[in-house]
mmCIF file as gemmi writes it, N, C-alpha and C atoms, coordinates in Angstrom:
data_model
loop_
_atom_site.group_PDB
_atom_site.id
_atom_site.type_symbol
_atom_site.label_atom_id
_atom_site.label_alt_id
_atom_site.label_comp_id
_atom_site.label_asym_id
_atom_site.label_entity_id
_atom_site.label_seq_id
_atom_site.pdbx_PDB_ins_code
_atom_site.Cartn_x
_atom_site.Cartn_y
_atom_site.Cartn_z
_atom_site.occupancy
_atom_site.B_iso_or_equiv
_atom_site.pdbx_formal_charge
_atom_site.auth_seq_id
_atom_site.auth_asym_id
_atom_site.pdbx_PDB_model_num
ATOM 1 N N . UNK Axp A 1 ? 135.932 92.624 92.132 1 0 ? 1 A 1
ATOM 2 C CA . UNK Axp A 1 ? 135.043 91.605 92.553 1 0 ? 1 A 1
ATOM 3 C C . UNK Axp A 1 ? 133.984 92.147 93.64 1 0 ? 1 A 1
ATOM 4 N N . UNK Axp A 2 ? 134.569 92.915 94.548 1 0 ? 2 A 1
ATOM 5 C CA . UNK Axp A 2 ? 133.896 93.607 95.599 1 0 ? 2 A 1
ATOM 6 C C . UNK Axp A 2 ? 132.715 94.494 95.012 1 0 ? 2 A 1
ATOM 7 N N . UNK Axp A 3 ? 133.212 95.301 94.064 1 0 ? 3 A 1
ATOM 8 C CA . UNK Axp A 3 ? 132.389 96.268 93.54 1 0 ? 3 A 1
ATOM 9 C C . UNK Axp A 3 ? 131.191 95.658 92.727 1 0 ? 3 A 1
ATOM 10 N N . UNK Axp A 4 ? 131.532 94.501 92.056 1 0 ? 4 A 1
ATOM 11 C CA . UNK Axp A 4 ? 130.412 93.725 91.227 1 0 ? 4 A 1
ATOM 12 C C . UNK Axp A 4 ? 129.554 93.164 92.295 1 0 ? 4 A 1
ATOM 13 N N . UNK Axp A 5 ? 129.928 92.626 93.436 1 0 ? 5 A 1
ATOM 14 C CA . UNK Axp A 5 ? 129.027 92.009 94.432 1 0 ? 5 A 1
ATOM 15 C C . UNK Axp A 5 ? 128.103 93.179 94.861 1 0 ? 5 A 1
ATOM 16 N N . UNK Axp A 6 ? 128.681 94.29 95.278 1 0 ? 6 A 1
ATOM 17 C CA . UNK Axp A 6 ? 127.897 95.358 95.798 1 0 ? 6 A 1
ATOM 18 C C . UNK Axp A 6 ? 126.785 95.785 94.864 1 0 ? 6 A 1
ATOM 19 N N . UNK Axp A 7 ? 127.189 95.869 93.419 1 0 ? 7 A 1
ATOM 20 C CA . UNK Axp A 7 ? 126.39 96.243 92.467 1 0 ? 7 A 1
ATOM 21 C C . UNK Axp A 7 ? 125.148 95.182 92.229 1 0 ? 7 A 1
ATOM 22 N N . UNK Axp A 8 ? 125.555 94.139 92.48 1 0 ? 8 A 1
ATOM 23 C CA . UNK Axp A 8 ? 124.467 92.93 92.306 1 0 ? 8 A 1
ATOM 24 C C . UNK Axp A 8 ? 123.631 93.177 93.366 1 0 ? 8 A 1
ATOM 25 N N . UNK Axp A 9 ? 123.967 93.431 94.672 1 0 ? 9 A 1
ATOM 26 C CA . UNK Axp A 9 ? 123.095 93.507 95.889 1 0 ? 9 A 1
ATOM 27 C C . UNK Axp A 9 ? 122.244 94.74 95.732 1 0 ? 9 A 1
ATOM 28 N N . UNK Axp A 10 ? 122.895 95.845 95.342 1 0 ? 10 A 1
ATOM 29 C CA . UNK Axp A 10 ? 122.145 97.018 95.163 1 0 ? 10 A 1
ATOM 30 C C . UNK Axp A 10 ? 121.133 96.966 94.047 1 0 ? 10 A 1
ATOM 31 N N . UNK Axp A 11 ? 121.256 96.24 93.033 1 0 ? 11 A 1
ATOM 32 C CA . UNK Axp A 11 ? 120.351 96.051 91.898 1 0 ? 11 A 1
ATOM 33 C C . UNK Axp A 11 ? 119.27 95.153 92.382 1 0 ? 11 A 1
ATOM 34 N N . UNK Axp A 12 ? 119.584 94.119 93.086 1 0 ? 12 A 1
ATOM 35 C CA . UNK Axp A 12 ? 118.53 93.267 93.452 1 0 ? 12 A 1
ATOM 36 C C . UNK Axp A 12 ? 117.617 93.804 94.507 1 0 ? 12 A 1
ATOM 37 N N . UNK Axp A 13 ? 118.165 94.736 95.457 1 0 ? 13 A 1
ATOM 38 C CA . UNK Axp A 13 ? 117.407 95.304 96.566 1 0 ? 13 A 1
ATOM 39 C C . UNK Axp A 13 ? 116.482 96.41 95.732 1 0 ? 13 A 1
ATOM 40 N N . UNK Axp A 14 ? 117.154 97.069 94.992 1 0 ? 14 A 1
ATOM 41 C CA . UNK Axp A 14 ? 116.438 98.088 94.091 1 0 ? 14 A 1
ATOM 42 C C . UNK Axp A 14 ? 115.104 97.47 93.391 1 0 ? 14 A 1
ATOM 43 N N . UNK Axp A 15 ? 115.321 96.344 92.761 1 0 ? 15 A 1
ATOM 44 C CA . UNK Axp A 15 ? 114.274 95.718 91.981 1 0 ? 15 A 1
ATOM 45 C C . UNK Axp A 15 ? 113.157 95.176 93.029 1 0 ? 15 A 1
ATOM 46 N N . UNK Axp A 16 ? 113.581 94.554 94.315 1 0 ? 16 A 1
ATOM 47 C CA . UNK Axp A 16 ? 112.589 94.172 95.195 1 0 ? 16 A 1
ATOM 48 C C . UNK Axp A 16 ? 111.835 95.352 95.665 1 0 ? 16 A 1
ATOM 49 N N . UNK Axp A 17 ? 112.516 96.581 96.017 1 0 ? 17 A 1
ATOM 50 C CA . UNK Axp A 17 ? 111.845 97.836 96.496 1 0 ? 17 A 1
ATOM 51 C C . UNK Axp A 17 ? 110.838 98.209 95.356 1 0 ? 17 A 1
ATOM 52 N N . UNK Axp A 18 ? 111.213 98.242 94.056 1 0 ? 18 A 1
ATOM 53 C CA . UNK Axp A 18 ? 110.519 98.7 93.003 1 0 ? 18 A 1
ATOM 54 C C . UNK Axp A 18 ? 109.156 97.866 93.06 1 0 ? 18 A 1
ATOM 55 N N . UNK Axp A 19 ? 109.321 96.58 92.94 1 0 ? 19 A 1
ATOM 56 C CA . UNK Axp A 19 ? 108.082 95.596 92.9 1 0 ? 19 A 1
ATOM 57 C C . UNK Axp A 19 ? 107.321 95.893 94.103 1 0 ? 19 A 1
ATOM 58 N N . UNK Axp A 20 ? 107.712 96.049 95.319 1 0 ? 20 A 1
ATOM 59 C CA . UNK Axp A 20 ? 106.933 96.377 96.478 1 0 ? 20 A 1
ATOM 60 C C . UNK Axp A 20 ? 106.398 97.749 96.37 1 0 ? 20 A 1
ATOM 61 N N . UNK Axp A 21 ? 107.117 98.749 96.033 1 0 ? 21 A 1
ATOM 62 C CA . UNK Axp A 21 ? 106.59 100.161 95.868 1 0 ? 21 A 1
ATOM 63 C C . UNK Axp A 21 ? 105.713 100.543 94.801 1 0 ? 21 A 1
ATOM 64 N N . UNK Axp A 22 ? 105.906 99.761 93.573 1 0 ? 22 A 1
ATOM 65 C CA . UNK Axp A 22 ? 105.259 100.308 92.411 1 0 ? 22 A 1
ATOM 66 C C . UNK Axp A 22 ? 103.826 100.464 92.673 1 0 ? 22 A 1
ATOM 67 N N . UNK Axp A 23 ? 103.187 99.508 93.135 1 0 ? 23 A 1
ATOM 68 C CA . UNK Axp A 23 ? 101.774 99.611 93.286 1 0 ? 23 A 1
ATOM 69 C C . UNK Axp A 23 ? 101.35 100.626 94.313 1 0 ? 23 A 1
ATOM 70 N N . UNK Axp A 24 ? 101.91 100.812 95.441 1 0 ? 24 A 1
ATOM 71 C CA . UNK Axp A 24 ? 101.776 102.074 96.391 1 0 ? 24 A 1
ATOM 72 C C . UNK Axp A 24 ? 102.1 103.239 95.732 1 0 ? 24 A 1
ATOM 73 N N . UNK Axp A 25 ? 103.116 103.42 95.006 1 0 ? 25 A 1
ATOM 74 C CA . UNK Axp A 25 ? 103.531 104.742 94.425 1 0 ? 25 A 1
ATOM 75 C C . UNK Axp A 25 ? 102.427 105.066 93.319 1 0 ? 25 A 1
ATOM 76 N N . UNK Axp A 26 ? 102.015 104.039 92.613 1 0 ? 26 A 1
ATOM 77 C CA . UNK Axp A 26 ? 101.099 104.28 91.545 1 0 ? 26 A 1
ATOM 78 C C . UNK Axp A 26 ? 99.825 104.745 92.021 1 0 ? 26 A 1
ATOM 79 N N . UNK Axp A 27 ? 99.307 104.076 93.287 1 0 ? 27 A 1
ATOM 80 C CA . UNK Axp A 27 ? 98.173 104.553 93.8 1 0 ? 27 A 1
ATOM 81 C C . UNK Axp A 27 ? 98.215 106.031 94.372 1 0 ? 27 A 1
ATOM 82 N N . UNK Axp A 28 ? 99.367 106.242 95.096 1 0 ? 28 A 1
ATOM 83 C CA . UNK Axp A 28 ? 99.681 107.616 95.574 1 0 ? 28 A 1
ATOM 84 C C . UNK Axp A 28 ? 99.694 108.757 94.463 1 0 ? 28 A 1
ATOM 85 N N . UNK Axp A 29 ? 100.205 108.245 93.397 1 0 ? 29 A 1
ATOM 86 C CA . UNK Axp A 29 ? 100.369 109.391 92.216 1 0 ? 29 A 1
ATOM 87 C C . UNK Axp A 29 ? 98.975 109.436 91.705 1 0 ? 29 A 1
ATOM 88 N N . UNK Axp A 30 ? 98.265 108.41 91.474 1 0 ? 30 A 1
ATOM 89 C CA . UNK Axp A 30 ? 96.756 108.511 90.988 1 0 ? 30 A 1
ATOM 90 C C . UNK Axp A 30 ? 95.939 109.233 91.981 1 0 ? 30 A 1
ATOM 91 N N . UNK Axp A 31 ? 96.028 109.091 93.123 1 0 ? 31 A 1
ATOM 92 C CA . UNK Axp A 31 ? 95.243 109.812 94.193 1 0 ? 31 A 1
ATOM 93 C C . UNK Axp A 31 ? 95.628 111.32 94.143 1 0 ? 31 A 1
ATOM 94 N N . UNK Axp A 32 ? 96.926 111.659 94.061 1 0 ? 32 A 1
ATOM 95 C CA . UNK Axp A 32 ? 97.362 112.878 94.143 1 0 ? 32 A 1
ATOM 96 C C . UNK Axp A 32 ? 96.95 113.696 92.846 1 0 ? 32 A 1
ATOM 97 N N . UNK Axp A 33 ? 96.909 112.943 91.689 1 0 ? 33 A 1
ATOM 98 C CA . UNK Axp A 33 ? 96.427 113.606 90.406 1 0 ? 33 A 1
ATOM 99 C C . UNK Axp A 33 ? 94.905 113.907 90.574 1 0 ? 33 A 1
ATOM 100 N N . UNK Axp A 34 ? 94.157 112.921 91.068 1 0 ? 34 A 1
ATOM 101 C CA . UNK Axp A 34 ? 92.738 113.1 91.374 1 0 ? 34 A 1
ATOM 102 C C . UNK Axp A 34 ? 92.509 114.274 92.189 1 0 ? 34 A 1
ATOM 103 N N . UNK Axp A 35 ? 93.192 114.427 93.289 1 0 ? 35 A 1
ATOM 104 C CA . UNK Axp A 35 ? 92.991 115.465 94.181 1 0 ? 35 A 1
ATOM 105 C C . UNK Axp A 35 ? 93.352 116.813 93.702 1 0 ? 35 A 1
ATOM 106 N N . UNK Axp A 36 ? 94.359 116.729 92.797 1 0 ? 36 A 1
ATOM 107 C CA . UNK Axp A 36 ? 94.695 118.161 92.208 1 0 ? 36 A 1
ATOM 108 C C . UNK Axp A 36 ? 93.63 118.505 91.22 1 0 ? 36 A 1
ATOM 109 N N . UNK Axp A 37 ? 92.996 117.413 90.386 1 0 ? 37 A 1
ATOM 110 C CA . UNK Axp A 37 ? 91.92 117.931 89.515 1 0 ? 37 A 1
ATOM 111 C C . UNK Axp A 37 ? 90.647 118.282 90.426 1 0 ? 37 A 1
ATOM 112 N N . UNK Axp A 38 ? 90.392 117.608 91.48 1 0 ? 38 A 1
ATOM 113 C CA . UNK Axp A 38 ? 89.295 118.13 92.253 1 0 ? 38 A 1
ATOM 114 C C . UNK Axp A 38 ? 89.467 119.512 92.862 1 0 ? 38 A 1
ATOM 115 N N . UNK Axp A 39 ? 90.77 119.664 93.249 1 0 ? 39 A 1
ATOM 116 C CA . UNK Axp A 39 ? 90.963 121.016 93.759 1 0 ? 39 A 1
ATOM 117 C C . UNK Axp A 39 ? 90.779 122.142 92.747 1 0 ? 39 A 1
ATOM 118 N N . UNK Axp A 40 ? 91.114 121.744 91.573 1 0 ? 40 A 1
ATOM 119 C CA . UNK Axp A 40 ? 91.063 122.786 90.409 1 0 ? 40 A 1
ATOM 120 C C . UNK Axp A 40 ? 89.456 123.057 90.218 1 0 ? 40 A 1
ATOM 121 N N . UNK Axp A 41 ? 88.698 121.982 90.35 1 0 ? 41 A 1
ATOM 122 C CA . UNK Axp A 41 ? 87.223 122.184 90.044 1 0 ? 41 A 1
ATOM 123 C C . UNK Axp A 41 ? 86.693 122.815 91.239 1 0 ? 41 A 1
ATOM 124 N N . UNK Axp A 42 ? 86.998 122.49 92.425 1 0 ? 42 A 1
ATOM 125 C CA . UNK Axp A 42 ? 86.427 123.115 93.694 1 0 ? 42 A 1
ATOM 126 C C . UNK Axp A 42 ? 86.898 124.534 93.824 1 0 ? 42 A 1
ATOM 127 N N . UNK Axp A 43 ? 88.167 124.694 93.851 1 0 ? 43 A 1
ATOM 128 C CA . UNK Axp A 43 ? 88.83 126.112 94.194 1 0 ? 43 A 1
ATOM 129 C C . UNK Axp A 43 ? 89.654 126.403 92.853 1 0 ? 43 A 1
ATOM 130 N N . UNK Axp A 44 ? 89.078 127.093 91.884 1 0 ? 44 A 1
ATOM 131 C CA . UNK Axp A 44 ? 89.808 127.545 90.709 1 0 ? 44 A 1
ATOM 132 C C . UNK Axp A 44 ? 90.657 128.732 91.061 1 0 ? 44 A 1
ATOM 133 N N . UNK Axp A 45 ? 91.955 128.594 90.934 1 0 ? 45 A 1
ATOM 134 C CA . UNK Axp A 45 ? 92.901 129.546 91.327 1 0 ? 45 A 1
ATOM 135 C C . UNK Axp A 45 ? 93.656 130.321 90.021 1 0 ? 45 A 1
């Protein structure tokens, strides 16, 4: 019973964190991808 409760709490907190962070993480990943592309264009290594 304790394990099930812990699992539910962990799952709900994870889903809350996911909904909060998904936009931020997506923006960061998109910005990182763009910076990588511009770096390739500016400084071809």
